[in-house]
mmCIF file of C-alpha atoms in Angstrom:
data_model
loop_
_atom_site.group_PDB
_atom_site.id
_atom_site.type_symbol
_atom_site.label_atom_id
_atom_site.label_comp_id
_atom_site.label_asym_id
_atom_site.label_seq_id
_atom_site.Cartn_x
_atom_site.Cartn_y
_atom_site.Cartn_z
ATOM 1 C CA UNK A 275 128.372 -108.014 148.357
ATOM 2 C CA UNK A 276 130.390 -109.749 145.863
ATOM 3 C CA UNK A 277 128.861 -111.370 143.022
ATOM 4 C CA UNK A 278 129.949 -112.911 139.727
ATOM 5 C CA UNK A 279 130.070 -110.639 137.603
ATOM 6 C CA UNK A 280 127.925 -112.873 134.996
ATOM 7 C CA UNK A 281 125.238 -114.587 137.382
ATOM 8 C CA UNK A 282 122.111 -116.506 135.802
ATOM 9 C CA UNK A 283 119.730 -118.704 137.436
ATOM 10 C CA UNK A 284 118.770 -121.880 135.485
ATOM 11 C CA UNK A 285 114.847 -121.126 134.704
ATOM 12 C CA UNK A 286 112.674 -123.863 135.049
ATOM 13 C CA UNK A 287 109.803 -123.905 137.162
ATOM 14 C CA UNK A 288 108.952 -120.485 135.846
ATOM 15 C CA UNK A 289 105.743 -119.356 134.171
ATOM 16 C CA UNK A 290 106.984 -118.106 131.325
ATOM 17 C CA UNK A 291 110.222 -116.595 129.480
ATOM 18 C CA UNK A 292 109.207 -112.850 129.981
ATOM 19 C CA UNK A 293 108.418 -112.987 133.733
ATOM 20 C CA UNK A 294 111.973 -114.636 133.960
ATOM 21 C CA UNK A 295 113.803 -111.711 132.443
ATOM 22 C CA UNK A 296 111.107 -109.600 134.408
ATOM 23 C CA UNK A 297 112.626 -111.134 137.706
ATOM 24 C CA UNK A 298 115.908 -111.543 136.916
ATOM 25 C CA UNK A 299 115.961 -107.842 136.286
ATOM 26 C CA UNK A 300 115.222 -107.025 139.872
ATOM 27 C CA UNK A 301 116.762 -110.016 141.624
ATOM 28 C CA UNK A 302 120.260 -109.351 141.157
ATOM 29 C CA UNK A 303 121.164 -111.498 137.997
ATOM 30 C CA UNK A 304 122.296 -110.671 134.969
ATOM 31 C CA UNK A 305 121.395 -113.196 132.829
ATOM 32 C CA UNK A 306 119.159 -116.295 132.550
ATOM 33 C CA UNK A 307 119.550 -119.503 131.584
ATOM 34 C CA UNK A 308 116.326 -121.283 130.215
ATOM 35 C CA UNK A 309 116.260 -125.235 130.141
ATOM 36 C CA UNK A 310 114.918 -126.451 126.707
ATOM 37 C CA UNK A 311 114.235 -130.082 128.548
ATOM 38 C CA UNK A 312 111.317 -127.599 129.534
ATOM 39 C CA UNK A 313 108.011 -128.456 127.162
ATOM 40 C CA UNK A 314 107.325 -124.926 127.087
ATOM 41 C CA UNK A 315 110.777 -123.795 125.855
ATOM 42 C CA UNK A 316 110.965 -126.127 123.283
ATOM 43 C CA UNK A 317 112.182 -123.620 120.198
ATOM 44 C CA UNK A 318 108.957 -124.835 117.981
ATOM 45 C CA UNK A 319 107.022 -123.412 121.016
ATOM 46 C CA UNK A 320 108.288 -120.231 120.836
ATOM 47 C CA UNK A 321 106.780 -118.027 117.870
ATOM 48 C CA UNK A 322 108.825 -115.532 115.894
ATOM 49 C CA UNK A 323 106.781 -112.490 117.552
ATOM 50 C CA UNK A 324 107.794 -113.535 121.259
ATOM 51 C CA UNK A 325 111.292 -114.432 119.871
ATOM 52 C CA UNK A 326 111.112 -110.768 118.921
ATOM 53 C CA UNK A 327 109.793 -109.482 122.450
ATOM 54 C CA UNK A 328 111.744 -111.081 124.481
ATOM 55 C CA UNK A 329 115.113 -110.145 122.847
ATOM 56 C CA UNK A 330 113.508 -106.535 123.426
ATOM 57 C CA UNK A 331 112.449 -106.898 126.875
ATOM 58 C CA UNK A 332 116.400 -108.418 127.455
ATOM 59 C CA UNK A 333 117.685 -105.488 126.040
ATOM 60 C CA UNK A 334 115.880 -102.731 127.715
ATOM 61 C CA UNK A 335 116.119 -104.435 131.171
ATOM 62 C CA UNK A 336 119.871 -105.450 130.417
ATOM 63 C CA UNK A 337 119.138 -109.211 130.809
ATOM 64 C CA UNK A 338 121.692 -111.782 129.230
ATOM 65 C CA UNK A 339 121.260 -114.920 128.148
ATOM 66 C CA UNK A 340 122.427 -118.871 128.244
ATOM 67 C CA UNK A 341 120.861 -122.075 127.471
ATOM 68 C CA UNK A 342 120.747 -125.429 128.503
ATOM 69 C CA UNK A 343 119.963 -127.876 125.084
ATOM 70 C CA UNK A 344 117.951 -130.991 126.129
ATOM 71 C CA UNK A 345 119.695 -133.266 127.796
ATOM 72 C CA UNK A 346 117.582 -136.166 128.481
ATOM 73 C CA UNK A 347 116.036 -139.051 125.978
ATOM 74 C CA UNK A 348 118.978 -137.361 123.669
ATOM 75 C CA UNK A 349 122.467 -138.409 122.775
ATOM 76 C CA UNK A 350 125.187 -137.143 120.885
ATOM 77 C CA UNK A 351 126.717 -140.779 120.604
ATOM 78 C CA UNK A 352 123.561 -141.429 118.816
ATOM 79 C CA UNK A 353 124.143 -143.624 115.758
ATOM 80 C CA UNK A 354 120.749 -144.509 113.972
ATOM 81 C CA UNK A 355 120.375 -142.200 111.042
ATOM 82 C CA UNK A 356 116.925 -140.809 111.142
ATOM 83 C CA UNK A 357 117.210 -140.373 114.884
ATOM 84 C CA UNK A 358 120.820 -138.876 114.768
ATOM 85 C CA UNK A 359 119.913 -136.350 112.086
ATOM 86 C CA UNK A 360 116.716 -136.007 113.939
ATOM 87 C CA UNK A 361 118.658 -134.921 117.503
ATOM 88 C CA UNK A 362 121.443 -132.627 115.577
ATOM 89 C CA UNK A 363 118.315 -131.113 113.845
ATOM 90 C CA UNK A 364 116.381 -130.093 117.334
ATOM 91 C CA UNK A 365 120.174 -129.027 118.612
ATOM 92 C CA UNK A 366 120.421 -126.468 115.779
ATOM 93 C CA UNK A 367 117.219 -124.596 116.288
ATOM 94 C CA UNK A 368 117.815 -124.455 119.707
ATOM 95 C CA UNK A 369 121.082 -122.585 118.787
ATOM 96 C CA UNK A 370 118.710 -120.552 116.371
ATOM 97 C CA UNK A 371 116.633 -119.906 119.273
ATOM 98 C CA UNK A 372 119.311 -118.884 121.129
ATOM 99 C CA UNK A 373 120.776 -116.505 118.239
ATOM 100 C CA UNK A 374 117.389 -114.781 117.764
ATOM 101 C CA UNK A 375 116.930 -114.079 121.408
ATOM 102 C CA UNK A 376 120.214 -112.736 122.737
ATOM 103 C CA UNK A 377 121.132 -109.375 121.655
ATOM 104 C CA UNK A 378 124.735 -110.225 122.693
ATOM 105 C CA UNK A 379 127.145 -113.422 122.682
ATOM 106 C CA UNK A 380 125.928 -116.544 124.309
ATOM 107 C CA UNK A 381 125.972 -119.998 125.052
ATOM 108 C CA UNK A 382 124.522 -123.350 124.436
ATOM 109 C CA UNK A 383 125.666 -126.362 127.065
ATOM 110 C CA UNK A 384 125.430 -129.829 125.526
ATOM 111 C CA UNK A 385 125.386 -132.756 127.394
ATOM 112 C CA UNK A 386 127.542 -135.791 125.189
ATOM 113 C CA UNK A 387 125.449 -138.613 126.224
ATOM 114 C CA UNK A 388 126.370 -142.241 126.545
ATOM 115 C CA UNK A 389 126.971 -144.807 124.071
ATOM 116 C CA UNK A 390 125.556 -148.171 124.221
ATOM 117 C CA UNK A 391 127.369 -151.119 126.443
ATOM 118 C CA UNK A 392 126.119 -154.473 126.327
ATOM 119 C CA UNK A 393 127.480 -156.862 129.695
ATOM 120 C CA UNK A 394 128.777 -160.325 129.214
ATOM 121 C CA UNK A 395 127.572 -163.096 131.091
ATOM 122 C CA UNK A 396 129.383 -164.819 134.122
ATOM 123 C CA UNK A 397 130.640 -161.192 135.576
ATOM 124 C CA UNK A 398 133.122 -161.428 132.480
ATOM 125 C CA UNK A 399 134.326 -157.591 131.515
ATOM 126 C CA UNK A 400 132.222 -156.011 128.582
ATOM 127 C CA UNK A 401 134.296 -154.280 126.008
ATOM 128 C CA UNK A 402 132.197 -153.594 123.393
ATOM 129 C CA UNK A 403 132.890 -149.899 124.278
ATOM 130 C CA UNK A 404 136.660 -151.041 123.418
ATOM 131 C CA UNK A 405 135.812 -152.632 120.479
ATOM 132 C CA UNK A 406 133.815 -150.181 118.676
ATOM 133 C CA UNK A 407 135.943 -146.858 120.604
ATOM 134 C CA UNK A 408 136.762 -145.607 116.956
ATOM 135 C CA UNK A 409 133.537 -145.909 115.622
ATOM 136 C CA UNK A 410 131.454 -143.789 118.630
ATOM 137 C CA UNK A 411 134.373 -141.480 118.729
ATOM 138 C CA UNK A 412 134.039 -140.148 115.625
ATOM 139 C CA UNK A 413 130.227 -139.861 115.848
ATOM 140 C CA UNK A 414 130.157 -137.948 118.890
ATOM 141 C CA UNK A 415 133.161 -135.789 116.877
ATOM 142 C CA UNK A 416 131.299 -135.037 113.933
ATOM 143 C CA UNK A 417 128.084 -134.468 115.941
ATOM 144 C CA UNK A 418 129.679 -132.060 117.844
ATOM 145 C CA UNK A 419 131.480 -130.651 114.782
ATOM 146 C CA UNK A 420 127.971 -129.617 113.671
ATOM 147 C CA UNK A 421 126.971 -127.997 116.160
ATOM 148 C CA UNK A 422 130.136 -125.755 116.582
ATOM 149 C CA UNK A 423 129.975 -124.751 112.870
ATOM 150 C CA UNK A 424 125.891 -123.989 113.079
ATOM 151 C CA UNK A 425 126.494 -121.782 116.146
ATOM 152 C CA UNK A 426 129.447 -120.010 114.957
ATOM 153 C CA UNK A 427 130.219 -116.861 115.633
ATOM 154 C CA UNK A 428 127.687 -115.754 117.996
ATOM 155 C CA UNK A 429 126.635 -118.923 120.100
ATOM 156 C CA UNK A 430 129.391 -121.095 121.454
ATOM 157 C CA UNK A 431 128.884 -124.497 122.900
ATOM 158 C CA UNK A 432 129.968 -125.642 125.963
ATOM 159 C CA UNK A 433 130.257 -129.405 126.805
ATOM 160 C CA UNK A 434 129.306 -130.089 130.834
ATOM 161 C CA UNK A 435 131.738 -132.730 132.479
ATOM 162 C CA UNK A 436 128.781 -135.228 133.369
ATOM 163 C CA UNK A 437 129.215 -138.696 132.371
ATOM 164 C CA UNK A 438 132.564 -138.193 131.039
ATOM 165 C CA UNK A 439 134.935 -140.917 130.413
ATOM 166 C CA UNK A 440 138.245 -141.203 128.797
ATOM 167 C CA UNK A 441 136.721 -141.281 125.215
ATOM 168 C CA UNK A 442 134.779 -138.250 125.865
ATOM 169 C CA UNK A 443 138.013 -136.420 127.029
ATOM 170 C CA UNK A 444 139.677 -137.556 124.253
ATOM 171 C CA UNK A 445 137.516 -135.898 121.488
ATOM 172 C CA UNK A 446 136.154 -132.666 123.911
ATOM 173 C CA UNK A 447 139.980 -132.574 123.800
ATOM 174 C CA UNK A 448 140.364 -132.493 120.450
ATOM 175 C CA UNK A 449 137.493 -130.191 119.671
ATOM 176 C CA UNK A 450 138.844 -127.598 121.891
ATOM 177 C CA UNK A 451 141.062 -125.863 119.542
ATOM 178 C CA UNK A 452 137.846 -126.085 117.096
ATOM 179 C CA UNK A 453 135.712 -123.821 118.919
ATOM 180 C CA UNK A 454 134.402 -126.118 121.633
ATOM 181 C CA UNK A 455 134.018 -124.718 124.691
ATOM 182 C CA UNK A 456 133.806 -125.921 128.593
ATOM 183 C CA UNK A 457 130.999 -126.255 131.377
ATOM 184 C CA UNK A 458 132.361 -127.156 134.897
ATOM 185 C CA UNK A 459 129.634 -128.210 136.502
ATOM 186 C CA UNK A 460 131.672 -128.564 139.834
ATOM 187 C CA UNK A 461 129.347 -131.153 142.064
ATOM 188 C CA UNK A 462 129.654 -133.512 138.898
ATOM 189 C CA UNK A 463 133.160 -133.230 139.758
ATOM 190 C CA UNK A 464 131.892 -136.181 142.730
ATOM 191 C CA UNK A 465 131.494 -139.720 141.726
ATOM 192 C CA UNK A 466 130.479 -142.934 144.053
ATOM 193 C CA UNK A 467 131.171 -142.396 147.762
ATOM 194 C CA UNK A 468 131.202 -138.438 146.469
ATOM 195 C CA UNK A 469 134.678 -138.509 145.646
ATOM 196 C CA UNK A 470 136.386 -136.422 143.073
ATOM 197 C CA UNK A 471 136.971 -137.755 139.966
ATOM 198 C CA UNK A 472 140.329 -136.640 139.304
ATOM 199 C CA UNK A 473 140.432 -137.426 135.358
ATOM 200 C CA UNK A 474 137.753 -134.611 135.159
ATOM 201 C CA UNK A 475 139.469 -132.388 137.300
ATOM 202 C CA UNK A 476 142.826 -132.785 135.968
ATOM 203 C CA UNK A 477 141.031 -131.820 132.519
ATOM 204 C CA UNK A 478 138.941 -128.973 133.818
ATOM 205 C CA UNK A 479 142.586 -127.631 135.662
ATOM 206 C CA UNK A 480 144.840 -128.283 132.454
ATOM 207 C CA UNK A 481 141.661 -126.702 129.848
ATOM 208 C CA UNK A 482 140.899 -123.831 131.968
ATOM 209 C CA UNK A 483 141.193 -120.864 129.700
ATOM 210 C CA UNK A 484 137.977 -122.381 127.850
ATOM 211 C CA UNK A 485 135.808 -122.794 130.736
ATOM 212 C CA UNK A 486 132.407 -120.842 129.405
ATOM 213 C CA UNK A 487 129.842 -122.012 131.846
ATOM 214 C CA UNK A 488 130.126 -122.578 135.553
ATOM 215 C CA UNK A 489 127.549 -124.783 137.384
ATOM 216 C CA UNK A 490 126.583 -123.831 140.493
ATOM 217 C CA UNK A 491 124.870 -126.056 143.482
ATOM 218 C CA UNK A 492 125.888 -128.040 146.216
ATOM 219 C CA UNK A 493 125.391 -132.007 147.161
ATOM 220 C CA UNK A 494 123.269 -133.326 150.412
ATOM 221 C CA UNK A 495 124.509 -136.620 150.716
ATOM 222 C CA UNK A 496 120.573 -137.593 151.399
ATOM 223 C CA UNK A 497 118.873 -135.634 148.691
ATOM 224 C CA UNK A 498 121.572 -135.578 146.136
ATOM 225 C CA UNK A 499 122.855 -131.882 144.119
ATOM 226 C CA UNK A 500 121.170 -128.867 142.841
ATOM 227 C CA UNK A 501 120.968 -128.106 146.441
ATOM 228 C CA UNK A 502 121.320 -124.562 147.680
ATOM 229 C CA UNK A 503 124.827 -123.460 148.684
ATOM 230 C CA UNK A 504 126.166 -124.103 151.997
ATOM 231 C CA UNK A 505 123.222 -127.057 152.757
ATOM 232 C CA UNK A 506 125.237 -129.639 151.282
ATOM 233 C CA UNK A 507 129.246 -131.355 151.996
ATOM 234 C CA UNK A 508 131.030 -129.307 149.061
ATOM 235 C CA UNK A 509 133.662 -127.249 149.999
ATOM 236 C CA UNK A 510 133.918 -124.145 147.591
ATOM 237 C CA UNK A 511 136.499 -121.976 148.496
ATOM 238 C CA UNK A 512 138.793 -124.616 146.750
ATOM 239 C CA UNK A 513 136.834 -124.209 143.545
ATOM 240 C CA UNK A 514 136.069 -120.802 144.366
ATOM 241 C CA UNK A 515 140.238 -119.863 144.536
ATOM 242 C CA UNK A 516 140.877 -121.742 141.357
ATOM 243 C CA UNK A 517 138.167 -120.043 139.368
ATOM 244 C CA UNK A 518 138.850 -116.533 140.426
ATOM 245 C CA UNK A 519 142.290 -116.885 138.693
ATOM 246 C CA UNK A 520 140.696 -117.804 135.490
ATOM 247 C CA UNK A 521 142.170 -115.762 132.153
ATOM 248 C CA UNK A 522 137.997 -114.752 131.401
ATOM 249 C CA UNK A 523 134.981 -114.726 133.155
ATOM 250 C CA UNK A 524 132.534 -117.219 132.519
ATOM 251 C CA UNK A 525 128.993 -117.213 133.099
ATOM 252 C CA UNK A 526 128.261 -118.883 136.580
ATOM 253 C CA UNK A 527 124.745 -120.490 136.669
ATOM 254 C CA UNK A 528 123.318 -121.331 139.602
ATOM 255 C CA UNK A 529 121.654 -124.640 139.128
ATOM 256 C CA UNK A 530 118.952 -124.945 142.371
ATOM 257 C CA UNK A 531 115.362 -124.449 141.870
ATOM 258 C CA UNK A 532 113.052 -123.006 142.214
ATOM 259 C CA UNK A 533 114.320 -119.498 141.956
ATOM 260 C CA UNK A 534 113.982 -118.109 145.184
ATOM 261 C CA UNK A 535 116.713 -121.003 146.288
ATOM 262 C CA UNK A 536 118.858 -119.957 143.872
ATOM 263 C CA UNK A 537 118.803 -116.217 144.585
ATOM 264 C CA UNK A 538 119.725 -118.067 148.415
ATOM 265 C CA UNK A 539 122.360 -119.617 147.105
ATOM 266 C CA UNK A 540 123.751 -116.371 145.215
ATOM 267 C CA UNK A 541 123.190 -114.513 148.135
ATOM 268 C CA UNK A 542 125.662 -117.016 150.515
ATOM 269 C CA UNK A 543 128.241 -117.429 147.647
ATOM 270 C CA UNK A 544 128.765 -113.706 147.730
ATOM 271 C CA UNK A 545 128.730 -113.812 151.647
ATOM 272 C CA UNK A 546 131.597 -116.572 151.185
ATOM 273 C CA UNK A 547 133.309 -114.228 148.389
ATOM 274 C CA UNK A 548 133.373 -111.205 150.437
ATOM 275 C CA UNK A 549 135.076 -113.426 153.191
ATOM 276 C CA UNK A 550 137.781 -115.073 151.081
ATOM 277 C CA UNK A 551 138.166 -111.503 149.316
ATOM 278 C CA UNK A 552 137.648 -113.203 145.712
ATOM 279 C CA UNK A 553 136.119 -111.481 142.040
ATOM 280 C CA UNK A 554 134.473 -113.384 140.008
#
């Protein structure tokens, strides 16, 4: 069966960091990808001594890594000082976490955030987003500056094309040439009505030689996505094509829980690569 050559799950609902790399080992991945929105994966949580065991345990069972930082109650648009240097600060020792545990190159995926909007009255059109464009661009820039030159060389971030609009383009655009890397999370590709948000995908098609991270899952139009492939309305053999043609290989995470659905979903994605005769 045809797999991606750099498959992770997206560990969550597991009991701990070491049975993770324990099953990944002998459940077809190759990597994991831990979620530090997870209490228990929170870097202060995670001692020196098991920093050191599990970057052994990795090794010896050939395990990779990725990692999700936290992506809710945070914001890189974030302007209040104490709080701002208070999220870059957590973002760095995740990326120290991540340094410390991967014996190889990895990743950290960042979620941008949203900036603040206030409504008029009467149904008039805010712009306060307008008005002050400059002003959150360059904080989610130098924010995300930060976080590039902490990680460098041997983490790279990857921002995930959720809640993007044309000011996040802009500077993720920008950034690129900096170090910044992509995550295509493809159901976040959908909008209202689960139609495609063409902005993104135009940016994801014209950027791809710095797609990183791949997000896998489908979309129920009942239960919403991080379903398991081939339950849901996605079509992937168009995303499927277009990523098989891609100058590198990112890492594809498959983002359905718990991780017995996700080693379902792996399992029908290579069914549906063997048919289409694709490599990831």
């Amino acid at each position: 069966m045809r797999f991606p050559n750099n498959r992770a799950y997206h560990v969550i609902y597991d009991d701990s960091l070491m049975d993770a790399v324990k099953y990944a080992a002998e459940n077809d991945w190759t990597s994991i990808v831990p979620d530090i929105g997870v209490p228990a994966f929170s870097p202060e949580r995670i001692l020196t001594d098991e920093r050191t065991r599990l970057r052994e345990l990795s090794r010896n069972l050939s395990v990779g890594w990725g990692f999700h930082a936290a992506g809710d109650n945070v914001s890189l648009f974030s302007t209040y000082p104490p709080i701002k240097a208070g999220i870059i600060q957590y973002f760095k020792q995740t990326i120290n976490l991540a340094r410390e545990i991967s014996t190889g190159p990895t990743n950290v995926v960042i979620h941008a955030g949203v900036p603040p909007g206030f409504k008029k009255a009467r149904g008039q059109p805010g712009n306060f987003n307008e008005i002050n464009h400059d002003f959150y661009a360059q904080t989610l820039r130098e924010n995300i500056t930060a976080l590039i030159e902490h990680a460098f060389p041997h983490v790279k971030i990857a921002i995930e094309n959720t809640g993007w609009t044309p000011l996040i383009r802009d500077v993720v655009r920008s950034l690129l040439p900096k170090g910044l890397r992509l995550c295509f999370d493809i159901p976040k590709l959908y909008g209202p009505g689960f139609k495609i948000i063409e902005e993104d995908w135009n940016f994801i098609k014209e950027h791809k030689g710095f797609i990183e991270v791949v997000h896998i899952h489908d979309i129920d139009p009942t239960l919403g996505s991080h379903q398991v492939v081939g339950e849901g309305i996605l079509d992937f053999e168009r995303y499927l094509r277009f990523l098989s043609e891609l100058p590198t290989k990112p890492q594809y995470v498959f983002e359905v829980r718990p991780r017995e659905d996700a080693h379902e979903s792996l399992l029908k994605l290579g069914r549906l690569l063997d048919i289409l005769n694709l490599t990831l």
